[in-house]
Amino acid sequence: DVKVTQSSRYLVKRTGEKVFLECVQDMDHENMFWYRQDPGLGLRLIYFSYDVKMKEKGDIPEGYSVSREKKERFSLILESASTNQTSMYLCASSFPAGGPTDTQYFGPGTRLTVL
Amino acid sequence: AQKVTQAQTEISVVEKEDVTLDCVYETRDTTYYLFWYKQPPSGELVFLIRRNSFDEQNEISGRYSWNFQKSTSSFNFTITASQVVDSAVYFCALSEARNTDKLIFGTGTRLQVFP
């Protein structure tokens, strides 16, 4: 079974704090993704990575950065959290695109509240 | 531009009813992939199905069936004899061959099945 885990299910932080969200996958997937989910907006891609130390901006990268030092781990960083970053954050992983195995598999999500 | 529309925000049914969740997509690519995911209250997105644009055969998996019609750009999902455990938010998503790493999600349909 594919397993994608996220470090916290719920997180409460204060405005201006630096926040780290961690994601680990155990399927040796090359690709990893960070999304945020907001009511009425569906899932929006923040960043993705197709290899160690490689990253690509998604649709809404502003206010976020990422780190991928090891293949199995992909971190999302909020340098200075703001209230409009209160959201559900979902991590996903997949094999490279183009084949039947490129389906993205998701973690359980981290619900972040910024006060 | 690519887009996925799930016009039904919320649907409520009583157990054993059949229910269809609509998904309409837009893309300029001739090769693309369509997905359905289920998000139960626990939060994790669960992969249900992946179809490519060249395969218009309908698919059935137990109580779930999918109707893919290129002529109307639709990929609808039907649950037969719904059960309380089917209560979840369902997302339809699209990826295009030129950029299959990117999933474009609809805004989701919340299905509530009452006993």
XYZ file of C-alpha atoms in Angstrom:
230
model
C 0.000 0.000 0.000
C 1.138 3.488 -0.779
C 1.780 5.441 2.389
C 2.039 9.201 2.542
C 2.291 10.652 6.037
C 2.191 14.225 7.242
C 3.803 15.319 10.487
C 0.721 16.892 12.076
C -3.025 16.587 11.609
C -3.727 19.894 13.341
C -1.463 22.877 13.886
C -2.076 26.291 15.442
C 0.486 29.031 14.898
C 0.704 32.769 15.414
C 1.061 35.421 12.725
C 4.688 35.915 11.794
C 5.885 32.505 12.966
C 7.931 30.267 10.694
C 6.011 27.068 10.041
C 7.279 23.736 8.750
C 4.950 21.102 7.349
C 6.586 17.746 6.727
C 5.570 14.997 4.345
C 7.085 11.537 3.986
C 6.281 8.842 1.435
C 7.447 5.247 1.454
C 6.870 4.279 -2.184
C 10.107 5.581 -3.685
C 8.117 8.118 -5.743
C 10.077 10.712 -7.667
C 7.325 13.334 -7.619
C 5.979 15.059 -4.546
C 3.392 17.816 -4.289
C 1.950 20.315 -1.837
C -1.632 21.536 -2.206
C -3.886 23.714 -0.151
C -7.602 23.059 0.055
C -10.114 25.798 0.747
C -13.921 25.646 0.695
C -15.328 26.441 -2.731
C -11.876 26.480 -4.324
C -10.963 22.797 -4.431
C -7.290 21.898 -4.302
C -4.670 24.297 -5.562
C -1.063 23.368 -6.225
C 1.527 25.301 -4.245
C 4.786 23.607 -5.228
C 5.949 20.302 -6.559
C 9.251 18.484 -6.821
C 10.265 15.897 -9.386
C 13.581 14.989 -7.836
C 15.771 15.631 -4.836
C 16.689 19.305 -4.599
C 14.429 20.117 -7.571
C 11.295 22.181 -7.252
C 8.722 23.859 -9.451
C 6.225 26.551 -8.564
C 2.592 25.640 -8.752
C -0.361 27.961 -9.092
C -0.091 29.742 -5.726
C 3.547 29.715 -4.508
C 3.534 33.188 -2.947
C 4.314 33.119 0.750
C 5.627 29.542 0.630
C 8.891 27.757 0.002
C 9.818 24.077 -0.096
C 12.719 21.803 0.606
C 13.516 18.339 -0.678
C 16.814 17.060 0.668
C 15.857 13.386 0.519
C 13.699 11.528 -1.960
C 11.130 10.441 0.595
C 10.665 13.784 2.317
C 9.153 17.046 1.102
C 8.772 20.034 3.397
C 6.549 23.067 2.989
C 7.744 26.211 4.722
C 5.751 29.286 5.594
C 8.470 31.868 6.236
C 6.163 34.252 8.081
C 2.703 32.809 8.600
C -0.289 35.018 7.932
C -3.971 34.532 8.698
C -4.793 34.024 5.016
C -2.664 30.896 5.099
C -5.148 29.226 7.419
C -6.129 26.198 5.382
C -5.946 22.445 4.920
C -2.594 21.393 3.438
C -2.329 18.148 1.530
C 0.801 16.391 0.393
C 0.865 13.907 -2.486
C 3.399 11.750 -4.282
C 3.585 9.862 -7.568
C 5.864 8.206 -10.056
C 6.927 10.357 -13.026
C 4.207 11.377 -15.439
C 3.174 9.588 -18.572
C 2.366 6.093 -17.428
C -0.450 4.345 -15.657
C 1.470 4.603 -12.430
C 1.594 8.375 -12.338
C -1.486 8.611 -10.133
C -1.006 10.930 -7.202
C -1.501 9.479 -3.734
C -2.350 11.780 -0.874
C -1.552 12.080 2.795
C -4.165 12.727 5.515
C -3.716 16.491 5.460
C -2.655 19.096 8.003
C -5.231 21.616 9.109
C -3.290 24.781 9.880
C -4.793 27.688 11.783
C -2.869 30.959 11.925
C -4.040 33.319 14.672
C -7.438 26.832 -20.700
C -7.921 23.725 -18.622
C -10.746 23.622 -16.147
C -12.863 21.148 -14.206
C -16.397 22.016 -13.156
C -18.402 20.183 -10.540
C -21.620 22.128 -10.518
C -23.189 20.187 -7.641
C -21.883 21.626 -4.399
C -23.817 19.295 -2.147
C -26.107 16.307 -2.655
C -28.172 14.530 -0.021
C -29.714 11.115 -0.555
C -31.216 8.373 1.534
C -29.452 5.029 1.761
C -30.022 2.652 -1.178
C -30.726 5.510 -3.585
C -28.596 5.812 -6.707
C -26.718 9.074 -7.097
C -24.734 10.623 -9.943
C -21.982 13.172 -9.455
C -21.344 15.347 -12.476
C -17.972 16.433 -13.823
C -17.398 18.604 -16.881
C -13.916 19.414 -18.085
C -12.223 21.771 -20.534
C -8.937 21.151 -22.266
C -7.283 21.879 -25.601
C -5.178 18.734 -25.466
C -6.248 15.625 -27.343
C -4.483 13.434 -24.821
C -5.465 13.878 -21.203
C -6.353 11.935 -18.087
C -9.343 12.130 -15.808
C -9.514 11.143 -12.163
C -11.962 10.789 -9.323
C -10.924 11.016 -5.680
C -12.943 10.525 -2.517
C -12.262 12.566 0.618
C -13.973 11.042 3.671
C -14.268 13.025 6.919
C -10.796 11.799 7.933
C -9.375 14.160 5.282
C -7.223 11.899 3.152
C -7.956 11.890 -0.582
C -8.495 8.338 -1.763
C -7.846 7.564 -5.422
C -10.834 5.932 -7.155
C -10.170 5.880 -10.899
C -7.920 7.133 -13.707
C -9.057 7.220 -17.336
C -7.174 8.354 -20.427
C -8.826 10.290 -23.218
C -8.574 7.445 -25.712
C -10.563 5.039 -23.620
C -14.243 5.952 -23.634
C -15.415 2.654 -22.291
C -17.533 2.989 -19.217
C -16.148 1.367 -16.129
C -17.848 -0.429 -13.299
C -16.295 -1.340 -9.991
C -18.770 -2.825 -7.566
C -21.368 -0.153 -6.775
C -19.311 2.526 -8.561
C -19.533 3.275 -12.255
C -18.114 5.997 -14.462
C -19.520 7.385 -17.684
C -16.942 9.106 -19.886
C -18.365 11.052 -22.853
C -15.910 13.078 -24.946
C -18.755 14.565 -26.998
C -20.004 16.428 -23.913
C -16.627 16.648 -22.104
C -18.090 14.868 -19.124
C -16.857 12.175 -16.760
C -19.741 11.413 -14.432
C -19.632 9.131 -11.434
C -22.593 7.040 -10.271
C -22.953 5.267 -6.954
C -25.603 2.561 -7.026
C -27.467 1.663 -3.849
C -25.654 4.307 -1.817
C -24.524 3.585 1.730
C -23.767 5.827 4.690
C -20.050 5.065 4.235
C -20.216 6.763 0.840
C -20.653 10.105 2.598
C -17.632 12.172 1.580
C -16.467 14.958 -0.664
C -15.743 13.729 -4.182
C -13.275 15.481 -6.471
C -12.932 15.170 -10.197
C -9.527 16.093 -11.657
C -7.816 16.490 -15.013
C -4.218 16.265 -16.181
C -2.997 17.013 -19.683
C -0.424 15.008 -21.608
C 1.861 18.011 -22.054
C 1.998 18.477 -18.299
C 0.746 15.332 -16.642
C 2.427 16.161 -13.371
C -0.197 18.828 -12.775
C -3.658 17.868 -11.600
C -6.447 20.388 -12.040
C -9.181 19.776 -9.518
C -12.830 20.669 -9.500
C -14.260 22.282 -6.400
C -15.735 19.014 -5.156
C -19.216 17.665 -4.441
C -20.189 16.862 -0.869
C -22.351 13.749 -0.749
C -24.373 13.012 2.352
C -26.067 9.650 2.579
C -28.660 9.400 5.341
C -29.778 6.112 6.887
